[in-house]
Amino acid sequence: MLGGKPLEHPIIISGPCSAETEEQTIETAKGLAANGIKIFRAGIWKPRTKPGGFEGVGEEGLEWLKKVKEQTGMFTSTEVATRAHVEAALAAGVDMLWIGARTSANPFAMQEIADALKDGGADIPVLVKNPVNPDLELWIGALERLYNAGIRQLGAIHRGFSAYGKHLYRNLPQWHIPIELRRRLPSLPIIHDPSHIGGKRELVAPLSQQAIDMGFDGLIIESHCDPDCAWSDKAQQVTPDVLNYILNTLVYRDEKQSTENLKILRQQIDELDNELVEVLNKRMRVAREIGQYKKEHRMPVLQIGRHDEIMQSRASLAEEMGMSSEFMRTVLSVIHEESVRQQIEVFNKR
Ligand code: PEP
Ligand code: MN
């Protein structure tokens, strides 16, 4: 519910990563409102990984949000991370709040926000972004703290999960985590954030389509009147007109529940298989390093004792998890075969 009315589906929230100036905020909002967007987002307090970056305009920006509301009729939303933010946002009449990924990972901060909302008698929607780390319990815990403080209009935002190293995505989607959240809390709306997952504007459309296909309840997409000059997250922001184009190209499939479920499950299988390949690749890399070590220390490639120990421990672990130990032995022996082959390659290298 927003302004006493149920939200239209899918819920579309858009606006700049950060409110930078009054002009940029109002111009972006007007562009979005002209394209029918009803809920405006803008970060006023920006949690930055390192000091020295643009940390948001602070309370001054709340005045700009008021103007957005007056001049466009849009509902407004911003990110809060402390009691002071909550108090200022409530006092300024912000319609909806969200909790950022760095904050939802911190139970102390979540409790402080929940207490501040309770003390302020807040009855507005609060969306909780997934914590930066892939921890479903932490995400649910953050939601529970708000629920226990009396907040009933709760929603979740899937913004992806941090990962070390270079990846296609800025934050890995790990779709199985929001899907498990849906299974655990079926009535909780889940909104997808393709901007922070993709980190680049080309990925906004395909990720949005994927989220719609998977039955998410809405999208939160960063939009800026001049994305290339944005003070934060410029690579992932789109203009209001591009946003409109993307939203108009999304296909809403009318599939039966059963095929929808099958699709979700297949997507999980695809993702798990990708993870499997990545894990195998990491294992092979370590095997090659072991090969190098053995070579330098004139040790043989194969050490039977170690091999038997691996087989035995993994087979019993698999059995404990309900898989057959025979299956695990078969899988391990082909993995081991490839490890040995890779080590021999290292041995043969001059
Ligand atoms: C944001 O929405 O601009 C933001 C800071 O997002 P996140 O908490 O997902 O990094
Ligand atoms: Mn951002």
Short mmCIF file of C-alpha atoms and ligand atoms in Angstrom, two decimals:
data_model
loop_
_atom_site.label_atom_id
_atom_site.label_comp_id
_atom_site.label_asym_id
_atom_site.label_seq_id
_atom_site.Cartn_x
_atom_site.Cartn_y
_atom_site.Cartn_z
CA MET A 1 0.00 0.00 0.00
CA LEU A 2 1.18 3.50 -0.80
CA GLY A 3 -0.86 6.60 -0.08
CA GLY A 4 -3.70 4.32 1.05
CA LYS A 5 -3.87 2.50 -2.30
CA PRO A 6 -2.62 -0.99 -3.16
CA LEU A 7 0.47 -0.93 -5.35
CA GLU A 8 0.13 -1.68 -9.04
CA HIS A 9 1.89 -4.78 -10.30
CA PRO A 10 4.66 -4.99 -11.25
CA ILE A 11 5.90 -2.40 -8.77
CA ILE A 12 8.30 -0.08 -10.62
CA ILE A 13 10.60 2.17 -8.61
CA SER A 14 13.07 4.43 -10.36
CA GLY A 15 15.31 7.41 -9.81
CA PRO A 16 18.96 8.27 -9.50
CA CYS A 17 21.45 6.35 -7.42
CA SER A 18 22.01 9.63 -5.56
CA ALA A 19 20.26 12.95 -5.33
CA GLU A 20 23.11 15.22 -6.42
CA THR A 21 21.59 18.63 -6.97
CA GLU A 22 18.07 19.97 -6.82
CA GLU A 23 18.03 20.39 -10.62
CA GLN A 24 19.24 16.83 -11.35
CA THR A 25 16.73 15.38 -8.87
CA ILE A 26 13.75 17.32 -10.23
CA GLU A 27 14.69 16.88 -13.88
CA THR A 28 15.08 13.13 -13.48
CA ALA A 29 11.81 12.90 -11.55
CA LYS A 30 9.93 14.87 -14.20
CA GLY A 31 11.29 12.61 -16.94
CA LEU A 32 10.18 9.55 -15.04
CA ALA A 33 6.76 10.95 -14.13
CA ALA A 34 6.17 11.81 -17.80
CA ASN A 35 6.72 8.13 -18.55
CA GLY A 36 4.23 7.02 -15.94
CA ILE A 37 6.61 6.02 -13.13
CA LYS A 38 4.84 6.37 -9.78
CA ILE A 39 7.57 5.73 -7.22
CA PHE A 40 10.76 7.78 -7.14
CA ARG A 41 14.00 6.65 -5.52
CA ALA A 42 17.06 8.72 -4.66
CA GLY A 43 19.89 8.06 -2.23
CA ILE A 44 20.48 10.95 0.16
CA TRP A 45 22.96 9.20 2.46
CA LYS A 46 25.30 6.99 0.42
CA PRO A 47 27.27 4.19 2.04
CA ARG A 48 30.56 4.17 0.14
CA THR A 49 33.12 1.43 0.32
CA LYS A 50 35.98 3.89 0.72
CA PRO A 51 36.13 7.34 2.29
CA GLY A 52 36.55 10.24 -0.06
CA GLY A 53 33.79 9.27 -2.50
CA PHE A 54 30.52 11.16 -2.78
CA GLU A 55 28.66 10.30 0.43
CA GLY A 56 25.34 11.88 -0.45
CA VAL A 57 23.97 15.36 0.03
CA GLY A 58 22.36 14.54 3.38
CA GLU A 59 19.24 16.19 4.80
CA GLU A 60 19.22 18.95 2.20
CA GLY A 61 18.14 16.31 -0.31
CA LEU A 62 14.98 15.59 1.67
CA GLU A 63 13.75 19.06 0.66
CA TRP A 64 14.26 18.08 -2.98
CA LEU A 65 12.23 14.90 -2.44
CA LYS A 66 9.41 17.06 -1.06
CA LYS A 67 9.57 19.12 -4.24
CA VAL A 68 9.50 15.97 -6.37
CA LYS A 69 6.31 14.96 -4.62
CA GLU A 70 4.74 18.41 -5.02
CA GLN A 71 5.72 18.86 -8.64
CA THR A 72 5.17 15.34 -10.01
CA GLY A 73 2.80 13.63 -7.58
CA MET A 74 5.18 10.69 -7.35
CA PHE A 75 5.73 8.80 -4.12
CA THR A 76 9.26 9.17 -2.80
CA SER A 77 11.70 6.71 -1.28
CA THR A 78 15.21 6.83 0.11
CA GLU A 79 17.76 4.67 1.89
CA VAL A 80 18.16 4.85 5.66
CA ALA A 81 20.99 3.37 7.68
CA THR A 82 20.81 5.01 11.12
CA ARG A 83 18.28 6.29 13.65
CA ALA A 84 19.02 9.87 12.58
CA HIS A 85 18.26 9.00 8.94
CA VAL A 86 14.95 7.39 9.91
CA GLU A 87 13.92 10.36 12.01
CA ALA A 88 14.80 12.87 9.31
CA ALA A 89 13.11 10.86 6.53
CA LEU A 90 9.90 10.39 8.55
CA ALA A 91 9.85 14.07 9.48
CA ALA A 92 10.23 15.01 5.80
CA GLY A 93 7.30 12.81 4.78
CA VAL A 94 9.23 10.32 2.62
CA ASP A 95 6.67 7.68 1.55
CA MET A 96 8.82 4.58 1.54
CA LEU A 97 12.23 3.57 2.89
CA TRP A 98 14.76 1.01 1.87
CA ILE A 99 17.64 -0.53 3.76
CA GLY A 100 20.89 -0.93 1.84
CA ALA A 101 22.85 -4.14 1.45
CA ARG A 102 25.67 -3.09 3.76
CA THR A 103 23.17 -2.19 6.47
CA SER A 104 20.96 -5.28 6.22
CA ALA A 105 24.11 -7.32 6.89
CA ASN A 106 24.51 -5.60 10.27
CA PRO A 107 22.08 -6.72 13.00
CA PHE A 108 22.99 -3.81 15.30
CA ALA A 109 22.16 -1.29 12.58
CA MET A 110 18.96 -3.17 11.71
CA GLN A 111 17.84 -3.13 15.33
CA GLU A 112 18.56 0.59 15.61
CA ILE A 113 16.50 1.28 12.49
CA ALA A 114 13.66 -0.95 13.69
CA ASP A 115 13.60 0.83 17.07
CA ALA A 116 13.64 4.24 15.39
CA LEU A 117 10.71 3.25 13.15
CA LYS A 118 8.78 1.98 16.14
CA ASP A 119 9.48 5.13 18.17
CA GLY A 120 8.41 7.23 15.20
CA GLY A 121 5.16 5.22 14.90
CA ALA A 122 6.01 4.62 11.24
CA ASP A 123 3.43 2.91 9.09
CA ILE A 124 5.15 3.11 5.73
CA PRO A 125 6.53 0.42 3.46
CA VAL A 126 10.11 -0.61 4.15
CA LEU A 127 12.11 -2.63 1.62
CA VAL A 128 15.13 -4.59 2.75
CA LYS A 129 17.92 -5.23 0.28
CA ASN A 130 19.66 -8.56 0.54
CA PRO A 131 22.82 -8.40 2.67
CA VAL A 132 26.04 -8.13 0.64
CA ASN A 133 26.95 -11.67 1.61
CA PRO A 134 24.81 -14.58 0.43
CA ASP A 135 23.18 -15.31 3.77
CA LEU A 136 19.44 -15.89 3.60
CA GLU A 137 19.06 -16.12 7.38
CA LEU A 138 20.65 -12.70 7.80
CA TRP A 139 18.22 -11.27 5.21
CA ILE A 140 15.23 -12.84 6.96
CA GLY A 141 16.61 -11.72 10.34
CA ALA A 142 16.69 -8.11 9.13
CA LEU A 143 13.07 -8.40 7.96
CA GLU A 144 12.06 -9.99 11.27
CA ARG A 145 13.55 -7.13 13.27
CA LEU A 146 11.34 -4.69 11.33
CA TYR A 147 8.30 -6.95 11.65
CA ASN A 148 8.84 -7.18 15.41
CA ALA A 149 8.92 -3.37 15.52
CA GLY A 150 5.42 -3.30 14.03
CA ILE A 151 6.29 -2.68 10.38
CA ARG A 152 3.76 -4.64 8.34
CA GLN A 153 4.34 -3.30 4.84
CA LEU A 154 7.56 -5.13 4.22
CA GLY A 155 9.26 -6.05 0.98
CA ALA A 156 12.61 -7.43 -0.10
CA ILE A 157 14.98 -6.20 -2.78
CA HIS A 158 17.20 -8.67 -4.60
CA ARG A 159 20.37 -6.68 -5.45
CA GLY A 160 22.85 -9.54 -5.75
CA PHE A 161 25.79 -10.69 -3.68
CA SER A 162 29.43 -9.61 -3.52
CA ALA A 163 32.04 -11.95 -4.92
CA TYR A 164 35.79 -11.69 -5.08
CA GLY A 165 37.39 -11.38 -8.51
CA LYS A 166 36.13 -10.39 -11.93
CA HIS A 167 32.65 -11.45 -13.02
CA LEU A 168 30.08 -10.56 -15.63
CA TYR A 169 27.90 -9.12 -12.88
CA ARG A 170 28.83 -6.45 -10.36
CA ASN A 171 26.98 -8.50 -7.76
CA LEU A 172 26.18 -12.14 -8.46
CA PRO A 173 22.42 -12.75 -8.74
CA GLN A 174 22.45 -16.19 -7.05
CA TRP A 175 18.79 -16.52 -8.02
CA HIS A 176 18.28 -19.53 -5.78
CA ILE A 177 18.53 -17.26 -2.70
CA PRO A 178 15.53 -14.98 -3.47
CA ILE A 179 13.70 -18.08 -4.69
CA GLU A 180 14.27 -19.73 -1.34
CA LEU A 181 13.11 -16.48 0.33
CA ARG A 182 9.89 -16.74 -1.72
CA ARG A 183 9.45 -20.32 -0.57
CA ARG A 184 9.99 -19.37 3.06
CA LEU A 185 7.90 -16.17 3.04
CA PRO A 186 5.43 -16.61 0.15
CA SER A 187 3.49 -13.39 0.74
CA LEU A 188 6.54 -11.10 0.92
CA PRO A 189 6.89 -8.99 -2.26
CA ILE A 190 10.33 -9.33 -3.84
CA ILE A 191 11.64 -6.57 -6.06
CA HIS A 192 14.59 -7.11 -8.37
CA ASP A 193 17.40 -4.54 -8.70
CA PRO A 194 19.05 -5.13 -12.10
CA SER A 195 21.12 -1.94 -11.75
CA HIS A 196 23.20 -3.08 -8.78
CA ILE A 197 23.35 -6.70 -9.95
CA GLY A 198 24.44 -5.90 -13.50
CA GLY A 199 26.54 -2.84 -12.75
CA LYS A 200 26.26 -1.84 -16.42
CA ARG A 201 23.34 -0.43 -18.32
CA GLU A 202 23.37 -3.18 -21.01
CA LEU A 203 22.42 -5.70 -18.35
CA VAL A 204 19.37 -3.84 -17.05
CA ALA A 205 16.96 -5.15 -19.72
CA PRO A 206 17.97 -8.84 -19.72
CA LEU A 207 18.05 -9.03 -15.93
CA SER A 208 14.67 -7.31 -15.67
CA GLN A 209 13.19 -9.80 -18.14
CA GLN A 210 14.63 -12.69 -16.21
CA ALA A 211 13.15 -11.36 -12.96
CA ILE A 212 9.73 -10.91 -14.58
CA ASP A 213 9.95 -14.43 -16.00
CA MET A 214 10.70 -15.71 -12.53
CA GLY A 215 7.67 -14.05 -11.02
CA PHE A 216 9.29 -11.21 -9.07
CA ASP A 217 6.84 -8.52 -7.94
CA GLY A 218 8.67 -5.52 -9.31
CA LEU A 219 11.83 -3.73 -10.35
CA ILE A 220 13.93 -0.96 -8.86
CA ILE A 221 16.03 0.60 -11.60
CA GLU A 222 18.46 3.49 -11.34
CA SER A 223 17.72 6.34 -13.69
CA HIS A 224 19.49 9.67 -14.14
CA CYS A 225 18.85 12.63 -16.44
CA ASP A 226 22.53 12.53 -17.48
CA PRO A 227 23.91 9.10 -16.51
CA ASP A 228 27.45 9.63 -17.82
CA CYS A 229 27.88 12.54 -15.45
CA ALA A 230 26.36 10.83 -12.40
CA TRP A 231 28.28 11.25 -9.15
CA SER A 232 27.78 7.58 -8.21
CA ASP A 233 27.09 4.35 -10.15
CA LYS A 234 27.22 6.05 -13.55
CA ALA A 235 27.87 2.89 -15.58
CA GLN A 236 24.58 1.34 -14.53
CA GLN A 237 22.16 4.28 -14.76
CA VAL A 238 19.85 4.88 -17.72
CA THR A 239 17.92 7.97 -18.77
CA PRO A 240 14.18 8.08 -18.04
CA ASP A 241 13.53 7.56 -21.76
CA VAL A 242 15.75 4.50 -21.98
CA LEU A 243 14.03 3.17 -18.88
CA ASN A 244 10.69 3.65 -20.57
CA TYR A 245 11.94 1.79 -23.64
CA ILE A 246 13.21 -1.09 -21.50
CA LEU A 247 9.95 -1.35 -19.58
CA ASN A 248 7.95 -1.36 -22.81
CA THR A 249 10.01 -4.17 -24.29
CA LEU A 250 9.54 -6.48 -21.30
CA VAL A 251 7.40 -9.47 -22.08
CA TYR A 252 4.91 -10.62 -19.49
CA ARG A 253 4.37 -14.28 -20.19
CA ASP A 254 1.11 -15.82 -19.31
CA GLU A 255 2.21 -19.26 -18.34
CA LYS A 256 0.57 -21.79 -16.12
CA GLN A 257 1.93 -22.08 -12.60
CA SER A 258 3.32 -25.56 -13.28
CA THR A 259 5.56 -24.49 -16.18
CA GLU A 260 6.58 -21.39 -14.24
CA ASN A 261 7.75 -23.57 -11.37
CA LEU A 262 9.58 -25.89 -13.74
CA LYS A 263 11.35 -22.93 -15.26
CA ILE A 264 12.45 -21.69 -11.87
CA LEU A 265 13.78 -25.11 -10.97
CA ARG A 266 15.63 -25.41 -14.28
CA GLN A 267 17.16 -22.03 -13.72
CA GLN A 268 18.41 -23.26 -10.37
CA ILE A 269 19.90 -26.32 -12.02
CA ASP A 270 21.67 -24.13 -14.60
CA GLU A 271 23.07 -21.94 -11.91
CA LEU A 272 24.19 -24.84 -9.76
CA ASP A 273 25.88 -26.48 -12.75
CA ASN A 274 27.76 -23.26 -13.42
CA GLU A 275 28.87 -23.19 -9.81
CA LEU A 276 29.94 -26.82 -10.11
CA VAL A 277 32.11 -26.03 -13.12
CA GLU A 278 33.65 -23.07 -11.29
CA VAL A 279 34.41 -25.17 -8.23
CA LEU A 280 35.95 -27.89 -10.40
CA ASN A 281 38.06 -25.29 -12.12
CA LYS A 282 39.30 -23.99 -8.75
CA ARG A 283 40.07 -27.55 -7.67
CA MET A 284 42.12 -28.13 -10.82
CA ARG A 285 44.06 -24.93 -10.24
CA VAL A 286 45.02 -26.12 -6.76
CA ALA A 287 45.90 -29.55 -8.18
CA ARG A 288 48.29 -27.88 -10.63
CA GLU A 289 49.92 -25.97 -7.76
CA ILE A 290 50.33 -29.26 -5.89
CA GLY A 291 51.85 -30.67 -9.07
CA GLN A 292 54.36 -27.83 -9.13
CA TYR A 293 55.25 -28.41 -5.48
CA LYS A 294 55.71 -32.15 -6.01
CA LYS A 295 57.85 -31.48 -9.05
CA GLU A 296 60.11 -29.06 -7.16
CA HIS A 297 60.46 -31.56 -4.29
CA ARG A 298 60.90 -34.56 -6.58
CA MET A 299 57.81 -36.29 -5.23
CA PRO A 300 55.69 -38.72 -7.28
CA VAL A 301 52.35 -37.49 -8.67
CA LEU A 302 50.27 -40.19 -7.11
CA GLN A 303 50.15 -40.86 -3.38
CA ILE A 304 47.83 -43.77 -2.87
CA GLY A 305 47.25 -43.22 0.87
CA ARG A 306 45.99 -39.70 0.23
CA HIS A 307 43.80 -40.90 -2.63
CA ASP A 308 42.12 -43.58 -0.46
CA GLU A 309 41.55 -41.09 2.33
CA ILE A 310 39.84 -38.64 -0.07
CA MET A 311 37.58 -41.36 -1.49
CA GLN A 312 36.61 -42.62 1.95
CA SER A 313 35.87 -39.26 3.59
CA ARG A 314 33.88 -37.83 0.64
CA ALA A 315 31.92 -41.07 0.16
CA SER A 316 30.77 -41.11 3.78
CA LEU A 317 29.94 -37.40 3.68
CA ALA A 318 27.81 -38.00 0.58
CA GLU A 319 26.08 -40.89 2.27
CA GLU A 320 25.26 -38.73 5.29
CA MET A 321 23.62 -36.28 2.88
CA GLY A 322 21.47 -38.94 1.29
CA MET A 323 23.51 -39.67 -1.85
CA SER A 324 24.92 -43.09 -2.59
CA SER A 325 28.59 -43.55 -1.68
CA GLU A 326 29.02 -45.44 -4.95
CA PHE A 327 27.89 -42.38 -6.89
CA MET A 328 30.37 -40.18 -4.99
CA ARG A 329 33.22 -42.64 -5.60
CA THR A 330 32.45 -42.60 -9.34
CA VAL A 331 32.36 -38.80 -9.47
CA LEU A 332 35.56 -38.51 -7.43
CA SER A 333 37.48 -41.00 -9.47
CA VAL A 334 36.88 -39.05 -12.71
CA ILE A 335 37.72 -35.78 -10.96
CA HIS A 336 40.85 -37.36 -9.58
CA GLU A 337 41.77 -38.69 -13.00
CA GLU A 338 41.62 -35.17 -14.43
CA SER A 339 43.67 -33.80 -11.47
CA VAL A 340 46.37 -36.35 -12.15
CA ARG A 341 46.33 -35.51 -15.86
CA GLN A 342 46.76 -31.82 -15.05
CA GLN A 343 49.59 -32.54 -12.60
CA ILE A 344 51.38 -34.63 -15.20
CA GLU A 345 51.11 -31.68 -17.59
CA VAL A 346 52.85 -29.55 -14.94
CA PHE A 347 55.53 -32.25 -14.53
CA ASN A 348 56.17 -32.34 -18.26
CA LYS A 349 56.50 -28.57 -18.56
CA ARG A 350 60.06 -27.44 -18.79
C1 PEP B 1 21.61 2.02 -3.90
O1 PEP B 1 20.47 1.55 -4.02
O2 PEP B 1 22.00 3.02 -4.49
C2 PEP B 1 22.59 1.28 -3.06
C3 PEP B 1 23.54 1.88 -2.37
O3 PEP B 1 22.41 0.00 -3.17
P1 PEP B 1 23.03 -1.28 -2.42
O4 PEP B 1 22.71 -1.11 -0.96
O5 PEP B 1 22.28 -2.37 -3.07
O6 PEP B 1 24.50 -1.30 -2.72
MN MN B 2 23.50 2.94 -6.67
#
